[in-house]
Coordinates of C-alpha atoms in Angstrom, one line a residue:
M1 CA 28.8 -57.3 1.7
R2 CA 30.4 -53.7 0.8
L3 CA 29.8 -52.8 -3.1
D4 CA 32.8 -50.5 -3.5
R5 CA 34.7 -52.1 -6.5
S6 CA 34.2 -53.1 -9.9
F7 CA 36.1 -55.7 -12.2
C8 CA 36.8 -56.1 -16.3
K9 CA 39.2 -57.5 -18.6
P10 CA 42.1 -56.1 -20.0
Q11 CA 40.5 -56.4 -23.4
G12 CA 37.6 -54.4 -22.0
L13 CA 39.6 -51.5 -20.7
D14 CA 41.2 -51.1 -24.8
D15 CA 37.6 -51.3 -26.1
W16 CA 36.0 -49.0 -23.8
R17 CA 38.5 -46.6 -22.8
D18 CA 36.2 -43.8 -22.3
S19 CA 33.9 -45.5 -19.6
F20 CA 34.2 -44.5 -15.5
C21 CA 32.9 -45.9 -12.8
V22 CA 31.6 -43.6 -9.3
A23 CA 30.4 -44.2 -6.1
M24 CA 26.9 -42.5 -5.4
L25 CA 25.8 -41.2 -2.0
R26 CA 24.2 -43.4 0.2
S27 CA 20.6 -42.2 0.1
C28 CA 17.8 -45.2 0.5
F29 CA 20.4 -47.9 0.4
D30 CA 22.4 -49.5 3.0
H31 CA 25.6 -49.0 0.9
N32 CA 26.9 -46.6 -1.6
P33 CA 25.8 -47.7 -5.1
L34 CA 28.4 -48.0 -7.8
L35 CA 27.4 -46.1 -11.0
F36 CA 29.0 -47.7 -14.1
V37 CA 29.0 -45.6 -17.5
A38 CA 30.3 -47.6 -20.6
N39 CA 31.4 -45.2 -23.3
K40 CA 33.5 -46.4 -26.3
H41 CA 36.5 -44.7 -27.3
S42 CA 35.2 -42.1 -29.9
S43 CA 37.5 -39.7 -31.4
T44 CA 36.7 -35.8 -31.8
G45 CA 38.2 -35.4 -34.8
P46 CA 40.8 -36.3 -37.4
R47 CA 44.5 -36.7 -35.5
S48 CA 47.7 -35.3 -36.7
F49 CA 49.8 -38.0 -38.5
R50 CA 52.2 -39.7 -36.3
F51 CA 55.3 -41.4 -38.0
I52 CA 55.7 -45.5 -36.3
N53 CA 59.1 -46.4 -36.7
A54 CA 58.3 -50.1 -36.8
W55 CA 56.8 -49.1 -40.4
V56 CA 60.2 -49.2 -41.7
S57 CA 61.4 -52.4 -41.0
H58 CA 58.2 -53.5 -43.5
P59 CA 59.5 -55.0 -46.8
S60 CA 57.2 -52.4 -48.9
F61 CA 57.1 -49.8 -47.2
K62 CA 59.2 -47.7 -49.7
E63 CA 57.3 -48.7 -52.4
G64 CA 53.9 -46.8 -50.7
L65 CA 56.2 -44.0 -49.7
L66 CA 55.5 -40.7 -51.1
L67 CA 57.9 -38.3 -49.8
I68 CA 56.2 -35.1 -50.8
S69 CA 55.4 -32.2 -48.0
P70 CA 52.1 -31.3 -47.7
A71 CA 52.6 -27.8 -48.1
H72 CA 53.9 -28.8 -51.4
V73 CA 50.6 -30.5 -51.9
V74 CA 48.6 -27.8 -51.4
D75 CA 50.5 -25.6 -53.0
Y76 CA 49.9 -27.7 -56.2
Y77 CA 46.2 -27.8 -56.2
K78 CA 46.2 -24.1 -55.3
S79 CA 48.4 -23.6 -58.6
L80 CA 45.5 -25.4 -60.5
Y81 CA 42.4 -24.1 -58.9
A82 CA 43.1 -20.9 -57.3
V83 CA 45.6 -19.0 -59.4
N84 CA 44.5 -15.5 -61.0
T85 CA 44.7 -15.8 -64.9
F86 CA 44.0 -12.5 -66.9
V87 CA 41.4 -13.3 -69.3
P88 CA 42.1 -11.5 -72.5
N89 CA 39.5 -9.8 -74.6
N90 CA 37.8 -13.0 -76.0
G91 CA 35.2 -10.5 -77.8
F92 CA 36.1 -12.2 -81.4
V93 CA 35.6 -15.9 -79.9
I94 CA 32.7 -15.4 -78.3
A95 CA 30.9 -13.5 -81.6
M96 CA 31.1 -16.8 -83.1
I97 CA 28.5 -18.1 -80.4
P98 CA 25.1 -17.4 -81.6
S99 CA 22.0 -16.5 -79.0
L100 CA 19.6 -19.9 -78.8
V101 CA 18.4 -19.7 -75.4
T102 CA 14.9 -18.0 -75.4
D103 CA 12.8 -16.1 -73.2
I104 CA 10.4 -19.0 -72.2
E105 CA 13.6 -21.2 -71.4
N106 CA 14.7 -18.6 -69.1
D107 CA 11.7 -18.2 -67.3
M108 CA 11.8 -22.2 -66.9
L109 CA 15.5 -21.7 -65.6
T110 CA 15.1 -19.3 -63.2
A111 CA 11.6 -20.4 -61.7
I112 CA 11.5 -20.9 -58.1
P113 CA 11.5 -24.9 -57.4
S114 CA 8.6 -26.5 -55.6
T115 CA 8.6 -28.5 -52.4
D116 CA 7.9 -31.5 -55.2
D117 CA 10.6 -30.2 -57.1
I118 CA 13.5 -30.4 -54.4
K119 CA 11.9 -33.6 -53.0
A120 CA 12.6 -35.3 -56.4
V121 CA 16.2 -34.3 -57.0
V122 CA 16.8 -35.2 -53.0
F123 CA 15.3 -38.8 -53.5
S124 CA 17.0 -39.0 -57.0
M125 CA 20.5 -38.6 -56.0
D126 CA 22.8 -41.4 -54.2
P127 CA 21.2 -42.0 -50.7
H128 CA 25.0 -42.6 -49.5
S129 CA 25.7 -39.5 -50.3
A130 CA 23.6 -38.0 -47.3
P131 CA 24.7 -38.8 -43.4
G132 CA 23.2 -42.4 -42.3
L133 CA 22.2 -45.4 -44.1
D134 CA 19.3 -44.1 -45.6
G135 CA 20.1 -40.6 -46.4
F136 CA 17.5 -37.7 -46.3
G137 CA 15.0 -40.3 -47.2
G138 CA 14.1 -42.2 -44.3
F139 CA 14.0 -38.6 -42.1
W140 CA 12.2 -36.3 -44.7
D141 CA 9.3 -35.8 -42.9
I142 CA 11.5 -34.4 -40.1
M143 CA 14.2 -32.5 -42.1
G144 CA 12.4 -31.7 -45.5
E145 CA 11.0 -28.6 -44.3
D146 CA 14.5 -27.1 -43.6
V147 CA 15.7 -28.8 -46.6
F148 CA 13.4 -26.8 -49.0
K149 CA 14.0 -23.3 -46.8
V150 CA 17.6 -23.9 -47.3
I151 CA 17.3 -24.3 -51.3
T152 CA 14.7 -22.0 -52.1
M153 CA 16.8 -18.9 -50.2
F154 CA 19.3 -19.0 -52.6
F155 CA 16.7 -19.0 -55.8
E156 CA 15.1 -16.0 -53.8
Q157 CA 17.8 -14.2 -52.5
G158 CA 20.4 -15.3 -54.8
W159 CA 23.0 -16.0 -51.7
L160 CA 24.8 -18.8 -50.3
P161 CA 25.5 -19.5 -46.5
T162 CA 29.3 -19.2 -45.2
N163 CA 31.3 -22.5 -46.3
F164 CA 27.9 -23.9 -47.6
N165 CA 30.1 -25.1 -50.7
S166 CA 33.1 -25.8 -48.6
N167 CA 34.6 -29.1 -50.0
F168 CA 37.1 -31.8 -48.3
V169 CA 39.6 -33.2 -51.5
V170 CA 40.8 -36.8 -51.7
L171 CA 43.6 -37.8 -53.5
I172 CA 43.1 -41.6 -55.0
P173 CA 45.9 -43.2 -57.0
K174 CA 45.7 -43.7 -60.5
V175 CA 48.1 -46.3 -60.8
P176 CA 49.3 -49.2 -58.4
K177 CA 52.5 -47.1 -56.4
A178 CA 51.9 -43.8 -57.4
D179 CA 54.6 -41.5 -56.6
T180 CA 53.7 -38.1 -57.8
I181 CA 51.1 -36.0 -57.4
T182 CA 49.8 -36.1 -61.0
Q183 CA 49.3 -39.9 -60.3
Y184 CA 46.8 -39.0 -57.8
R185 CA 42.8 -37.9 -58.7
P186 CA 41.3 -35.3 -56.9
I187 CA 38.0 -36.2 -55.7
A188 CA 36.0 -33.6 -53.5
F189 CA 33.5 -34.5 -51.2
A190 CA 30.8 -31.9 -51.3
N191 CA 28.1 -31.0 -49.1
F192 CA 25.1 -32.9 -49.6
L193 CA 22.6 -29.5 -49.4
F194 CA 24.6 -27.6 -51.7
K195 CA 24.5 -30.7 -54.6
V196 CA 21.0 -30.1 -54.3
I197 CA 21.3 -26.7 -56.0
P198 CA 23.4 -27.8 -59.2
K199 CA 21.1 -30.8 -59.8
I200 CA 17.9 -28.8 -60.2
L201 CA 19.3 -26.1 -62.5
L202 CA 21.2 -29.2 -64.5
D203 CA 17.7 -31.3 -64.8
R204 CA 16.4 -27.8 -66.4
L205 CA 19.1 -27.5 -68.5
S206 CA 19.2 -30.8 -69.8
S207 CA 15.9 -30.2 -71.7
I208 CA 17.5 -27.6 -74.0
A209 CA 20.9 -29.3 -74.0
A210 CA 20.3 -31.5 -77.2
R211 CA 19.2 -28.3 -79.5
I212 CA 21.9 -25.8 -78.0
I213 CA 24.9 -28.1 -78.1
S214 CA 26.5 -29.2 -81.4
P215 CA 25.3 -32.8 -82.5
N216 CA 28.9 -33.6 -83.1
Q217 CA 29.6 -32.9 -79.3
T218 CA 28.1 -36.7 -77.5
T219 CA 29.6 -36.7 -73.7
F220 CA 26.9 -35.6 -71.0
I221 CA 24.2 -35.5 -73.4
K222 CA 21.1 -37.6 -72.5
G223 CA 20.5 -40.1 -76.0
R224 CA 24.1 -39.4 -77.1
K225 CA 26.8 -42.1 -76.5
I226 CA 30.6 -41.0 -77.0
V227 CA 31.2 -44.0 -78.4
E228 CA 29.6 -42.7 -81.5
N229 CA 32.7 -39.9 -81.8
L230 CA 34.9 -43.2 -81.4
G231 CA 33.6 -44.9 -84.7
L232 CA 33.6 -41.3 -86.4
A233 CA 37.0 -40.5 -85.6
S234 CA 37.9 -44.4 -86.8
E235 CA 35.9 -43.8 -90.2
C236 CA 38.0 -40.4 -90.7
F237 CA 41.6 -41.9 -89.8
N238 CA 40.7 -44.6 -92.9
L239 CA 40.3 -42.0 -95.1
L240 CA 43.0 -40.1 -94.8
D241 CA 44.9 -42.4 -97.4
N242 CA 42.0 -41.5 -100.2
K243 CA 43.1 -39.0 -102.7
C244 CA 41.6 -35.4 -102.6
F245 CA 42.5 -31.9 -103.5
E246 CA 45.4 -30.6 -101.8
G247 CA 45.8 -33.6 -99.2
N248 CA 44.3 -34.7 -95.7
V249 CA 45.3 -33.7 -92.7
G250 CA 44.4 -35.1 -89.5
I251 CA 45.2 -33.3 -85.8
K252 CA 44.5 -34.6 -82.1
F253 CA 44.4 -32.1 -79.7
D254 CA 45.1 -32.9 -76.1
V255 CA 42.3 -31.7 -73.6
I256 CA 43.7 -33.2 -70.4
K257 CA 42.5 -31.3 -67.4
A258 CA 40.1 -29.1 -69.8
F259 CA 37.6 -29.0 -66.8
D260 CA 39.9 -27.8 -64.4
T261 CA 41.7 -24.7 -66.3
I262 CA 38.9 -23.1 -67.9
E263 CA 38.5 -19.8 -66.5
W264 CA 35.2 -18.9 -65.3
Q265 CA 35.1 -15.4 -66.0
F266 CA 35.2 -16.6 -70.0
L267 CA 32.9 -19.8 -69.0
L268 CA 30.3 -16.7 -67.7
Q269 CA 30.6 -14.9 -70.8
V270 CA 29.5 -18.1 -72.8
L271 CA 26.7 -18.4 -71.0
D272 CA 25.7 -14.8 -72.1
Q273 CA 26.0 -15.2 -75.4
F274 CA 24.6 -17.9 -75.9
G275 CA 21.2 -15.9 -74.4
F276 CA 21.2 -17.0 -70.8
S277 CA 19.6 -14.6 -68.7
R278 CA 21.5 -12.0 -66.1
K279 CA 19.7 -13.8 -63.2
F280 CA 20.9 -17.6 -64.3
T281 CA 24.4 -16.4 -64.9
G282 CA 24.3 -14.8 -61.4
W283 CA 23.3 -17.8 -60.1
I284 CA 26.1 -19.8 -61.9
H285 CA 28.6 -17.2 -60.5
I286 CA 27.6 -17.2 -56.7
L287 CA 28.2 -21.4 -57.2
L288 CA 31.3 -20.6 -59.0
K289 CA 33.0 -18.2 -56.6
S290 CA 31.5 -19.5 -53.6
A291 CA 33.8 -22.9 -54.0
K292 CA 36.5 -23.7 -51.6
L293 CA 38.5 -26.5 -51.1
S294 CA 41.1 -28.5 -48.3
I295 CA 43.2 -31.3 -49.3
L296 CA 43.1 -34.1 -47.1
I297 CA 46.4 -35.7 -46.2
N298 CA 46.7 -38.7 -44.0
G299 CA 43.1 -37.7 -43.0
V300 CA 44.1 -34.5 -41.9
P301 CA 42.6 -31.4 -43.7
C302 CA 45.4 -28.8 -45.2
G303 CA 45.0 -25.3 -46.6
F304 CA 41.8 -23.9 -47.3
F305 CA 41.3 -21.8 -50.2
S306 CA 38.7 -20.4 -52.8
C307 CA 38.9 -21.3 -56.3
S308 CA 38.9 -19.4 -59.7
R309 CA 38.7 -22.4 -61.6
A310 CA 37.5 -26.4 -61.1
R311 CA 35.4 -28.9 -62.6
R312 CA 32.4 -28.6 -60.4
P313 CA 28.5 -30.2 -60.5
L314 CA 26.6 -29.1 -63.0
F315 CA 29.6 -27.2 -65.1
S316 CA 30.4 -30.3 -67.4
F317 CA 27.8 -29.2 -69.1
A318 CA 28.6 -25.2 -69.3
F319 CA 32.2 -26.8 -70.5
L320 CA 30.4 -28.1 -73.5
L321 CA 28.7 -24.9 -74.0
S322 CA 32.2 -23.1 -73.7
R323 CA 33.4 -25.7 -76.6
R324 CA 31.1 -24.1 -79.0
S325 CA 33.2 -21.1 -79.2
F326 CA 36.2 -23.1 -80.8
K327 CA 34.1 -24.8 -83.4

């Protein structure tokens, strides 16, 4: 019997497109054996978007169509995150901030993290933020030493590898049938290893946050609740009708996109005025200027640009510090 053919169903060809069959040389056999290699079809990367005419016949096609070019989307986020805005002299505003951070606290903030410190931070983070079902937790005995070297390199040398802080931005609709860019929420996919560094700094800052941030600021501070300010605002408006000397007035500030529009140069000035050491503010500057974004549109990365302002991990806390200058 001659073995020179292989058979499969059409469905098998669709599911295993990269499979192949080859005839091997006759050596110790009385025939040419067949070698069948079964590989499922795998994509090497994101594919370019292709329009399918059949989509037009779907009754809800136009409802979900966003007629905005990728270039327009990239330009919009460049204008939001990468604009070079002149920061005027804020000496008077900065001078209103007291120097509150002590030398002992600066030593704590700038200490080199130990292996246990880094491991504790990694294991406290969402395990699904790392590759694999179990993240780094299931392979710490293999990868722990390399993770430790990468993280400590930043704290010892004040340097990050190229594109270590490069992020994909995916756009999530805020409302049903979103049809404008402003109705999409940008979510950045950051490198898991990079997120460990801000998390270490944030954990250290949390120990002094309650002392240096105004008690009226109730968000992002452990032990405080945002509902406290909601109740306070409600009570204040209830008192507006009460008669008093020269009357009452209520002012509502719209701080939409405040995290995205604060200039990093101003933020660094605020940190310096609070008394944070040059080494610590230098680390913050490195983390800020290393940020790069690429917008995911239909699964394809579009654009690649550096940022000059944006909300980053850890900097919610820094934003609260900058608000102190307006009190």
